[in-house]
């Protein structure tokens, strides 16, 4: 089962599956799993950031990143990031927005990459749910893409009760 597909700026094709993360380079597939440093093998979301880092969401094992040629796993219990990630987007200020089974999370890529470099560190996470304007505090993995960035910079997330969106450049991020 394929959860997501991403064509990187390098031209490589990345495929998220329930059996890991596959990369097509030239005419050869290579599969990466938890044995290679991923937090889990059920990969659900992919996103390439402005620096070329590959952000990887999983079902049950949280967020991962392929940064400087190495996989880093951000254990949810240590980083306050969600266990399941359905969609990943980046705002202009470099924060990542993660759609999950428990709402939408905003996290600093700077903090995440510092954690990746040191293997520890403080990660600042903002969590948004029904109390913040969402109709339901749950993202959706029922379709792909589960998240989309519009040309105007607004971020849209699929939920079981329609879409939720946020303008991350507004003075206060409110989910609509």
Backbone as a chain_set.jsonl record, in Angstrom:
{"seq": "XXXXXXXXXXXXXXXXXXXXXXXXXXXXXXXXXXXXXXXXXXXXXXXXXXXXXXXXXXXXXXXXXXXXXXXXXXXXXXXXXXXXXXXXXXXXXXXXXXXXXXXXXXXXXXXXXXXXXXXXXXXXXXXXXXXXXXXXXXXXXXXXXXXXXXXXXXXXXXXXXXXXXXXXXXXXXXXX", "coords": {"N": [[0.847, -1.182, 0.0], [0.611, 2.173, -0.899], [1.32, 5.185, 0.654], [2.125, 7.794, 0.186], [3.699, 9.816, -2.316], [6.619, 11.366, -3.501], [8.378, 13.59, -5.544], [11.568, 14.525, -5.407], [13.583, 17.536, -5.414], [16.021, 16.82, -6.406], [15.419, 14.977, -8.258], [15.022, 12.375, -7.567], [12.693, 9.796, -6.732], [10.525, 9.344, -4.091], [8.795, 6.967, -2.165], [6.255, 6.333, 0.028], [5.389, 3.657, 2.061], [3.616, 0.91, 3.669], [5.576, -0.795, 4.364], [7.917, 0.591, 4.75], [10.171, 3.162, 3.551], [10.715, 3.928, 0.256], [13.154, 4.592, -2.254], [13.566, 5.704, -5.498], [16.118, 5.828, -7.64], [17.549, 6.624, -10.552], [17.192, 3.66, -12.159], [16.739, 2.032, -10.029], [15.357, 0.736, -7.053], [15.582, 1.428, -3.59], [14.938, 0.35, -0.342], [14.098, 1.688, 2.8], [13.944, 1.116, 6.275], [12.957, 0.657, 9.749], [15.268, -0.56, 10.549], [17.182, 0.965, 9.36], [17.096, 3.336, 10.654], [14.667, 4.693, 10.717], [11.779, 5.585, 12.657], [9.605, 3.905, 12.522], [7.984, 1.517, 10.33], [5.639, 1.954, 8.865], [5.001, 4.196, 6.731], [3.487, 7.29, 6.176], [3.386, 9.957, 5.267], [5.107, 12.443, 3.33], [7.482, 15.069, 2.89], [9.433, 17.566, 1.381], [11.638, 19.957, 2.544], [12.606, 23.484, 2.339], [15.356, 23.436, 2.433], [16.011, 21.028, 1.401], [15.787, 18.818, 3.035], [14.242, 15.74, 3.867], [11.176, 15.153, 5.207], [9.443, 12.822, 7.133], [6.52, 11.212, 7.831], [4.967, 8.887, 10.033], [2.788, 6.094, 10.805], [1.991, 5.723, 13.938], [4.613, 5.891, 14.895], [5.519, 8.446, 14.724], [7.345, 11.412, 13.737], [10.005, 11.695, 11.373], [13.223, 12.436, 9.893], [15.192, 12.818, 7.01], [18.164, 14.031, 7.001], [21.025, 15.685, 6.089], [22.008, 13.307, 5.03], [21.427, 11.342, 6.903], [19.088, 9.445, 8.834], [16.857, 10.709, 11.219], [14.977, 10.089, 14.037], [12.239, 11.376, 15.742], [11.224, 10.753, 18.664], [7.911, 10.54, 19.8], [7.25, 10.626, 22.569], [9.409, 11.96, 23.673], [9.62, 14.332, 22.301], [7.194, 15.632, 22.064], [5.798, 15.605, 19.696], [3.343, 14.419, 17.291], [2.148, 10.96, 17.356], [1.131, 9.739, 15.071], [1.328, 10.814, 11.773], [-0.332, 12.434, 9.272], [-0.139, 14.386, 7.312], [2.266, 16.774, 6.113], [3.388, 20.048, 6.131], [5.088, 23.119, 5.25], [5.569, 26.36, 6.487], [6.22, 29.783, 5.471], [7.97, 30.808, 7.371], [9.513, 28.702, 8.074], [8.505, 26.879, 9.966], [7.179, 23.628, 10.567], [4.047, 22.104, 9.869], [1.98, 19.68, 11.115], [-0.378, 17.293, 10.383], [-2.498, 15.25, 12.262], [-3.766, 12.387, 14.142], [-4.692, 13.545, 16.419], [-5.152, 16.226, 16.088], [-3.696, 19.302, 14.863], [-0.322, 20.142, 14.574], [2.261, 22.521, 15.216], [5.642, 23.009, 14.64], [9.013, 23.954, 15.136], [11.363, 23.907, 12.547], [13.99, 24.55, 12.929], [14.453, 23.923, 15.664], [13.975, 21.152, 15.5], [16.045, 20.331, 13.76], [18.275, 21.027, 15.265], [17.956, 19.218, 17.348], [18.307, 16.903, 15.821], [21.013, 17.166, 15.144], [22.302, 17.083, 17.662], [21.112, 14.995, 19.024], [19.502, 15.416, 21.118], [17.613, 17.896, 22.934], [15.506, 20.823, 23.291], [12.268, 20.926, 22.027], [9.933, 23.002, 20.656], [6.514, 22.915, 20.566], [3.391, 23.639, 19.168], [0.019, 22.93, 19.658], [-3.037, 22.343, 18.021], [-6.555, 22.112, 18.146], [-10.026, 21.198, 18.56], [-10.719, 23.161, 20.44], [-9.458, 25.316, 19.419], [-10.777, 26.094, 17.172], [-11.141, 24.119, 15.238], [-13.439, 21.842, 13.692], [-13.357, 19.244, 14.504], [-11.036, 17.455, 16.453], [-9.145, 15.972, 14.847], [-7.099, 14.802, 12.317], [-7.057, 13.518, 8.959], [-6.566, 10.44, 7.351], [-7.76, 9.409, 5.23], [-7.578, 10.106, 2.575], [-5.404, 11.3, -0.03], [-3.703, 14.146, -1.253], [-3.341, 14.715, 2.293], [-2.901, 17.145, 3.289], [-2.393, 20.525, 2.215], [-0.663, 23.248, 0.766], [-1.669, 26.417, -0.091], [-1.425, 28.86, -2.786], [-1.59, 31.39, -1.668], [-0.392, 31.048, 0.764], [-1.854, 29.981, 2.843], [-2.613, 27.121, 4.826], [-4.044, 23.986, 4.365], [-5.934, 21.321, 5.723], [-7.095, 18.01, 5.656], [-9.933, 16.663, 7.311], [-12.095, 14.412, 9.172], [-14.497, 15.795, 9.161], [-14.623, 17.591, 7.012], [-12.582, 20.336, 5.837], [-9.848, 21.901, 7.538], [-8.27, 25.009, 8.022], [-5.458, 27.251, 8.119], [-3.961, 30.45, 8.429], [-0.765, 30.879, 8.565], [0.756, 33.168, 8.675], [-0.676, 35.11, 9.877], [-1.297, 37.297, 12.679], [-2.0, 35.811, 14.927], [-2.121, 32.38, 15.005], [-4.917, 30.763, 14.0], [-7.06, 28.099, 13.72], [-9.351, 27.433, 11.183]], "CA": [[0.0, 0.0, 0.0], [1.371, 3.415, -0.999], [0.723, 6.254, 1.444], [2.486, 9.09, -0.363], [4.773, 9.808, -3.306], [7.218, 12.692, -3.606], [9.511, 13.772, -6.455], [12.478, 15.488, -4.789], [14.221, 18.462, -6.346], [17.159, 16.095, -6.983], [14.9, 14.083, -9.284], [14.713, 11.068, -6.987], [11.301, 9.552, -6.379], [10.359, 8.728, -2.776], [7.497, 6.315, -2.055], [5.916, 5.94, 1.397], [4.601, 2.424, 2.074], [3.471, 0.268, 4.982], [6.797, -1.567, 4.589], [9.077, 1.464, 4.803], [10.331, 4.271, 2.622], [11.486, 3.496, -0.912], [13.725, 5.644, -3.102], [13.911, 5.316, -6.864], [17.19, 6.652, -8.165], [17.854, 5.956, -11.815], [16.22, 2.575, -12.341], [16.917, 1.138, -8.882], [14.672, 1.037, -5.798], [16.2, 1.072, -2.311], [13.929, 0.474, 0.707], [14.607, 2.016, 4.134], [13.016, 0.716, 7.331], [13.442, 0.945, 11.098], [16.667, -1.042, 10.637], [18.04, 2.023, 8.831], [16.975, 4.524, 11.492], [13.301, 5.22, 10.806], [11.1, 5.221, 13.889], [8.665, 2.833, 12.218], [7.959, 1.149, 8.915], [4.392, 2.363, 8.206], [5.22, 5.59, 6.348], [2.208, 7.855, 5.748], [3.476, 11.308, 4.715], [6.435, 12.893, 2.914], [7.589, 16.482, 2.54], [10.801, 18.08, 1.236], [11.64, 21.358, 2.961], [13.326, 24.423, 1.494], [16.782, 23.092, 2.459], [16.193, 19.711, 0.799], [15.596, 17.736, 4.0], [13.025, 14.964, 3.652], [10.416, 14.911, 6.429], [8.761, 11.552, 6.957], [5.534, 10.917, 8.857], [4.628, 7.472, 10.143], [1.599, 5.708, 11.541], [2.313, 5.149, 15.234], [5.993, 6.139, 15.336], [5.803, 9.868, 14.677], [8.064, 12.158, 12.72], [11.39, 11.357, 11.063], [13.804, 13.331, 8.907], [16.442, 12.474, 6.343], [18.854, 15.312, 7.089], [22.463, 15.515, 5.916], [22.324, 11.923, 4.709], [21.131, 10.433, 8.015], [17.735, 9.46, 9.367], [16.649, 11.045, 12.625], [13.637, 9.824, 14.538], [11.839, 12.262, 16.824], [10.268, 9.957, 19.445], [6.831, 11.392, 20.304], [7.269, 10.793, 24.028], [10.501, 12.864, 24.043], [9.579, 15.579, 21.538], [5.817, 16.147, 22.065], [5.246, 15.564, 18.344], [2.309, 13.382, 17.253], [2.522, 9.578, 17.042], [0.747, 9.458, 13.698], [1.383, 12.023, 10.95], [-1.034, 12.228, 8.008], [0.285, 15.386, 6.348], [3.345, 17.657, 6.554], [3.538, 21.256, 5.334], [6.017, 24.098, 5.806], [5.186, 27.747, 6.266], [7.335, 30.614, 5.026], [8.907, 31.014, 8.482], [10.204, 27.424, 8.264], [7.839, 25.933, 10.85], [6.42, 22.539, 9.976], [2.703, 21.869, 10.373], [1.733, 18.246, 11.027], [-1.751, 16.839, 10.585], [-2.411, 13.993, 13.003], [-5.011, 11.839, 14.682], [-5.084, 14.323, 17.597], [-5.154, 17.646, 15.767], [-2.638, 19.849, 14.017], [0.821, 20.57, 15.366], [3.251, 23.402, 14.599], [6.928, 22.77, 15.282], [10.115, 24.663, 14.501], [12.369, 23.06, 11.885], [15.277, 24.874, 13.564], [14.544, 23.081, 16.863], [14.081, 19.752, 15.087], [17.378, 20.067, 13.208], [19.21, 21.06, 16.403], [17.785, 17.904, 17.984], [18.926, 15.919, 14.927], [22.468, 17.319, 15.23], [22.796, 16.776, 19.001], [20.45, 13.829, 19.591], [18.679, 15.863, 22.245], [17.309, 19.316, 22.879], [14.121, 21.192, 23.541], [11.488, 21.158, 20.816], [8.731, 23.757, 20.981], [5.398, 22.419, 19.768], [2.059, 24.192, 19.399], [-1.004, 21.95, 19.293], [-4.331, 22.954, 17.725], [-7.653, 21.156, 18.074], [-11.379, 21.752, 18.565], [-10.748, 24.376, 21.259], [-8.839, 26.381, 18.638], [-11.595, 26.393, 16.011], [-11.389, 22.968, 14.365], [-14.713, 21.176, 13.938], [-13.016, 17.986, 15.143], [-9.59, 17.406, 16.714], [-8.593, 14.796, 14.193], [-6.779, 14.904, 10.901], [-7.618, 12.405, 8.219], [-5.675, 9.73, 6.436], [-8.639, 8.747, 4.284], [-7.258, 10.468, 1.204], [-4.136, 11.998, -0.201], [-2.931, 14.573, -0.094], [-4.09, 15.021, 3.509], [-2.605, 18.541, 3.598], [-2.013, 21.253, 1.01], [-0.347, 24.667, 0.928], [-2.223, 27.207, -1.186], [-0.535, 29.902, -3.301], [-1.621, 32.536, -0.765], [0.322, 30.702, 1.985], [-2.693, 29.289, 3.818], [-2.395, 25.681, 4.916], [-5.322, 23.294, 4.429], [-5.793, 19.965, 6.244], [-8.298, 17.179, 5.594], [-10.414, 16.089, 8.567], [-13.323, 13.647, 8.927], [-15.64, 16.709, 9.028], [-14.292, 18.639, 6.048], [-11.214, 20.834, 5.898], [-9.451, 22.935, 8.482], [-7.196, 25.772, 7.41], [-4.826, 28.259, 8.958], [-3.048, 31.395, 7.804], [0.324, 30.926, 9.532], [1.38, 34.494, 8.711], [-1.538, 35.999, 10.664], [-0.7, 37.634, 13.978], [-2.194, 34.649, 15.798], [-2.562, 31.247, 14.193], [-6.204, 30.225, 14.397], [-7.554, 27.106, 12.782], [-10.715, 27.72, 10.749]], "C": [[0.889, 1.24, 0.0], [0.62, 4.511, -0.258], [0.993, 7.632, 0.878], [3.611, 8.899, -1.371], [5.303, 11.23, -3.413], [8.367, 12.652, -4.606], [10.372, 14.873, -5.861], [13.081, 16.401, -5.854], [15.427, 17.816, -7.033], [16.736, 15.19, -8.136], [14.564, 12.7, -8.765], [13.227, 10.993, -6.64], [11.28, 8.818, -5.045], [8.936, 8.189, -2.681], [7.31, 5.845, -0.616], [5.018, 4.715, 1.347], [4.446, 1.915, 3.5], [4.696, -0.563, 5.34], [8.053, -0.723, 4.579], [9.026, 2.57, 3.772], [11.217, 3.809, 1.479], [11.942, 4.7, -1.719], [14.058, 5.061, -4.462], [14.935, 6.321, -7.366], [17.691, 5.959, -9.422], [16.789, 4.91, -12.059], [16.277, 1.572, -11.193], [16.153, 1.644, -7.661], [15.527, 0.586, -4.621], [15.139, 1.312, -1.252], [14.606, 0.713, 2.052], [13.521, 1.691, 5.153], [13.577, 1.146, 8.686], [14.872, 0.429, 11.299], [17.657, 0.024, 10.172], [17.928, 3.331, 9.618], [15.619, 5.175, 11.522], [12.676, 4.77, 12.121], [10.137, 4.072, 13.714], [8.578, 2.63, 10.723], [6.704, 1.589, 8.171], [4.464, 3.851, 7.893], [3.952, 6.14, 5.691], [2.305, 9.206, 5.053], [4.923, 11.658, 4.396], [6.385, 14.375, 2.585], [9.063, 16.853, 2.431], [10.79, 19.557, 1.586], [12.526, 22.203, 2.053], [14.826, 24.154, 1.457], [17.054, 21.717, 1.855], [16.111, 18.554, 1.772], [14.271, 17.05, 3.72], [12.393, 14.66, 5.0], [9.483, 13.742, 6.177], [7.811, 11.341, 8.129], [5.213, 9.436, 8.851], [3.325, 7.292, 10.909], [2.046, 5.01, 12.818], [3.702, 5.427, 15.754], [6.426, 7.585, 15.158], [6.587, 10.363, 13.488], [9.513, 11.696, 12.603], [11.896, 12.382, 10.062], [15.053, 12.695, 8.319], [17.161, 13.793, 6.15], [20.348, 15.048, 7.04], [22.859, 14.052, 5.753], [22.023, 10.906, 5.792], [19.669, 10.57, 8.424], [17.772, 9.855, 10.829], [15.195, 10.775, 12.945], [13.386, 10.746, 15.707], [10.792, 11.528, 17.659], [9.186, 10.852, 20.057], [6.879, 11.632, 21.813], [8.384, 11.725, 24.493], [10.364, 14.237, 23.393], [8.203, 16.249, 21.495], [5.225, 16.29, 20.668], [4.249, 14.416, 18.278], [2.849, 11.999, 16.888], [2.214, 9.214, 15.601], [0.687, 10.774, 12.933], [0.754, 11.708, 9.597], [-0.581, 13.2, 6.92], [1.344, 16.283, 6.961], [3.405, 18.831, 5.587], [4.547, 22.173, 6.01], [5.494, 25.49, 5.498], [6.427, 28.543, 5.865], [8.377, 30.842, 6.111], [9.617, 29.729, 8.895], [9.583, 26.491, 9.288], [7.179, 24.841, 10.028], [5.062, 22.472, 10.647], [2.382, 20.413, 10.087], [0.268, 17.958, 11.307], [-1.68, 15.465, 11.235], [-3.779, 13.523, 13.479], [-5.513, 12.638, 15.876], [-5.024, 15.819, 17.344], [-4.008, 18.022, 14.845], [-1.562, 20.427, 14.927], [1.694, 21.505, 14.54], [4.556, 23.227, 15.373], [8.035, 23.432, 14.462], [11.099, 23.696, 13.848], [13.744, 23.324, 12.491], [15.476, 24.005, 14.806], [14.725, 21.612, 16.498], [15.479, 19.436, 14.556], [18.463, 20.168, 14.275], [19.153, 19.735, 17.154], [18.475, 16.835, 17.139], [20.455, 15.973, 15.019], [23.024, 16.828, 16.56], [22.212, 15.497, 19.593], [19.618, 14.149, 20.807], [18.423, 17.346, 22.077], [15.833, 19.551, 23.096], [13.437, 21.51, 22.221], [10.189, 21.831, 21.237], [7.627, 23.374, 20.011], [4.132, 23.166, 20.169], [1.065, 23.172, 18.877], [-2.333, 22.665, 19.111], [-5.382, 21.863, 17.589], [-8.986, 21.876, 18.081], [-11.466, 23.053, 19.368], [-10.179, 25.58, 20.508], [-9.589, 26.679, 17.344], [-11.827, 25.24, 15.05], [-12.746, 22.368, 14.698], [-14.502, 19.862, 14.682], [-11.496, 17.954, 15.311], [-8.978, 16.145, 16.134], [-8.304, 15.126, 12.744], [-7.363, 13.682, 10.207], [-6.57, 11.758, 7.347], [-6.484, 9.04, 5.355], [-8.349, 9.07, 2.828], [-5.957, 11.234, 1.143], [-4.256, 12.973, -1.347], [-3.837, 14.93, 1.087], [-3.86, 16.465, 3.943], [-2.11, 19.219, 2.323], [-1.718, 22.7, 1.346], [-0.831, 25.408, -0.31], [-1.221, 28.281, -1.612], [-0.478, 31.114, -2.38], [-0.945, 32.263, 0.579], [-0.529, 30.018, 3.036], [-2.452, 27.786, 3.716], [-3.735, 25.0, 5.16], [-5.088, 21.841, 4.812], [-7.129, 19.231, 6.151], [-8.636, 16.678, 6.991], [-11.649, 15.24, 8.241], [-14.564, 14.516, 8.762], [-15.322, 17.865, 8.095], [-12.846, 19.08, 6.184], [-11.061, 21.848, 7.017], [-8.318, 23.694, 7.809], [-6.679, 26.821, 8.378], [-3.99, 29.174, 8.07], [-1.882, 31.571, 8.777], [1.0, 32.284, 9.637], [0.52, 35.502, 9.46], [-0.901, 36.219, 12.03], [-0.893, 36.537, 15.016], [-2.77, 33.522, 14.94], [-3.846, 30.692, 14.766], [-6.657, 29.275, 13.311], [-9.0, 27.432, 12.449], [-11.396, 26.441, 10.329]], "O": [[1.814, 1.345, 0.806], [-0.564, 4.743, -0.504], [0.19, 8.547, 1.062], [4.379, 7.94, -1.287], [4.529, 12.187, -3.415], [9.231, 11.779, -4.526], [9.955, 16.03, -5.816], [13.085, 16.075, -7.041], [15.807, 18.23, -8.128], [17.572, 14.697, -8.894], [13.891, 11.929, -9.449], [12.598, 11.995, -6.301], [11.939, 7.791, -4.886], [7.983, 8.866, -3.069], [8.105, 5.058, -0.103], [3.993, 4.726, 0.665], [5.073, 2.431, 4.425], [4.845, -0.99, 6.485], [9.15, -1.257, 4.417], [7.977, 2.87, 3.201], [12.338, 3.352, 1.701], [11.223, 5.69, -1.853], [14.749, 4.047, -4.564], [14.649, 7.511, -7.498], [18.196, 4.838, -9.362], [15.607, 5.238, -12.157], [15.912, 0.408, -11.357], [16.271, 2.807, -7.276], [16.12, -0.493, -4.644], [14.5, 2.364, -1.25], [15.567, 0.028, 2.403], [12.339, 1.953, 4.93], [14.546, 1.901, 8.759], [15.599, 0.948, 12.146], [18.83, -0.008, 10.544], [18.588, 4.316, 9.288], [15.416, 6.126, 12.277], [13.003, 3.702, 12.637], [9.876, 3.334, 14.665], [9.039, 3.462, 9.941], [6.707, 1.595, 6.94], [4.036, 4.677, 8.7], [3.411, 5.534, 4.766], [1.391, 9.575, 4.315], [5.846, 11.233, 5.09], [5.386, 14.879, 2.072], [9.857, 16.491, 3.299], [10.03, 20.331, 1.004], [13.125, 21.69, 1.108], [15.503, 24.605, 0.533], [18.205, 21.284, 1.802], [16.342, 17.41, 1.38], [13.288, 17.706, 3.374], [12.997, 13.991, 5.839], [8.817, 13.674, 5.145], [8.239, 11.296, 9.282], [5.188, 8.801, 7.797], [2.832, 8.209, 11.566], [2.436, 3.842, 12.788], [3.962, 5.224, 16.939], [7.582, 7.919, 15.416], [6.508, 9.816, 12.388], [10.158, 11.354, 13.594], [11.111, 13.11, 9.455], [15.866, 12.109, 9.034], [16.825, 14.577, 5.262], [20.878, 14.285, 7.847], [23.89, 13.61, 6.257], [22.328, 9.725, 5.629], [19.089, 11.654, 8.37], [18.622, 9.387, 11.586], [14.295, 11.185, 12.211], [14.243, 10.883, 16.581], [9.597, 11.66, 17.397], [9.504, 11.815, 20.755], [6.578, 12.732, 22.275], [8.315, 12.238, 25.61], [10.936, 15.21, 23.886], [8.073, 17.338, 20.935], [4.252, 17.02, 20.479], [4.295, 13.52, 19.121], [3.867, 11.876, 16.207], [2.961, 8.459, 14.978], [0.07, 11.736, 13.39], [1.23, 10.84, 8.865], [-0.633, 12.871, 5.735], [1.339, 16.532, 8.166], [3.465, 18.641, 4.373], [4.829, 22.026, 7.2], [5.035, 25.765, 4.389], [7.545, 28.031, 5.915], [9.551, 31.05, 5.803], [10.252, 29.679, 9.949], [10.092, 25.386, 9.471], [6.681, 25.091, 8.931], [4.932, 22.746, 11.84], [2.496, 19.96, 8.948], [-0.258, 18.339, 12.352], [-0.898, 14.613, 10.813], [-4.8, 14.171, 13.249], [-6.647, 12.437, 16.312], [-4.863, 16.6, 18.281], [-3.435, 17.184, 14.149], [-1.852, 21.107, 15.911], [1.855, 21.322, 13.333], [4.574, 23.288, 16.602], [7.979, 23.455, 13.232], [11.607, 22.782, 14.497], [14.575, 22.418, 12.558], [16.543, 23.417, 14.987], [15.529, 20.909, 17.109], [16.036, 18.384, 14.87], [19.47, 19.464, 14.195], [20.186, 19.195, 17.55], [19.151, 15.959, 17.678], [21.114, 14.934, 14.975], [24.096, 16.224, 16.596], [22.755, 14.965, 20.562], [19.087, 13.249, 21.457], [18.964, 17.976, 21.169], [15.022, 18.625, 23.089], [13.959, 22.267, 21.402], [9.442, 21.307, 22.063], [7.78, 23.491, 18.795], [3.833, 23.31, 21.355], [1.241, 22.615, 17.793], [-2.719, 23.493, 19.937], [-5.131, 20.817, 16.99], [-9.076, 23.029, 17.66], [-12.22, 23.954, 18.999], [-10.39, 26.725, 20.91], [-9.097, 27.433, 16.505], [-12.635, 25.366, 14.129], [-13.163, 22.38, 15.856], [-15.386, 19.419, 15.416], [-10.759, 18.376, 14.42], [-8.368, 15.35, 16.849], [-9.154, 15.662, 12.032], [-8.088, 12.901, 10.824], [-5.784, 12.437, 6.686], [-5.965, 8.182, 4.64], [-8.83, 8.372, 1.936], [-5.474, 11.752, 2.15], [-4.88, 12.636, -2.353], [-4.963, 15.39, 0.898], [-4.531, 16.961, 4.848], [-1.494, 18.587, 1.465], [-2.443, 23.316, 2.126], [-0.456, 25.076, -1.434], [-0.277, 28.577, -0.88], [0.546, 31.794, -2.307], [-0.921, 33.137, 1.445], [0.005, 29.519, 4.027], [-2.13, 27.261, 2.65], [-4.478, 25.393, 6.059], [-4.17, 21.197, 4.304], [-8.169, 19.773, 6.526], [-7.749, 16.314, 7.762], [-12.191, 15.345, 7.14], [-15.586, 14.034, 8.273], [-15.712, 19.002, 8.363], [-11.986, 18.301, 6.594], [-12.002, 22.55, 7.39], [-7.499, 23.101, 7.107], [-7.362, 27.223, 9.32], [-3.391, 28.733, 7.09], [-2.0, 32.341, 9.73], [1.742, 32.531, 10.588], [0.944, 36.64, 9.659], [-0.073, 35.427, 12.478], [-0.045, 36.353, 15.889], [-3.772, 33.695, 14.247], [-3.865, 30.204, 15.896], [-6.639, 29.611, 12.126], [-9.797, 27.683, 13.353], [-12.559, 26.464, 9.927]]}, "num_chains": 1, "name": "protein.A"}
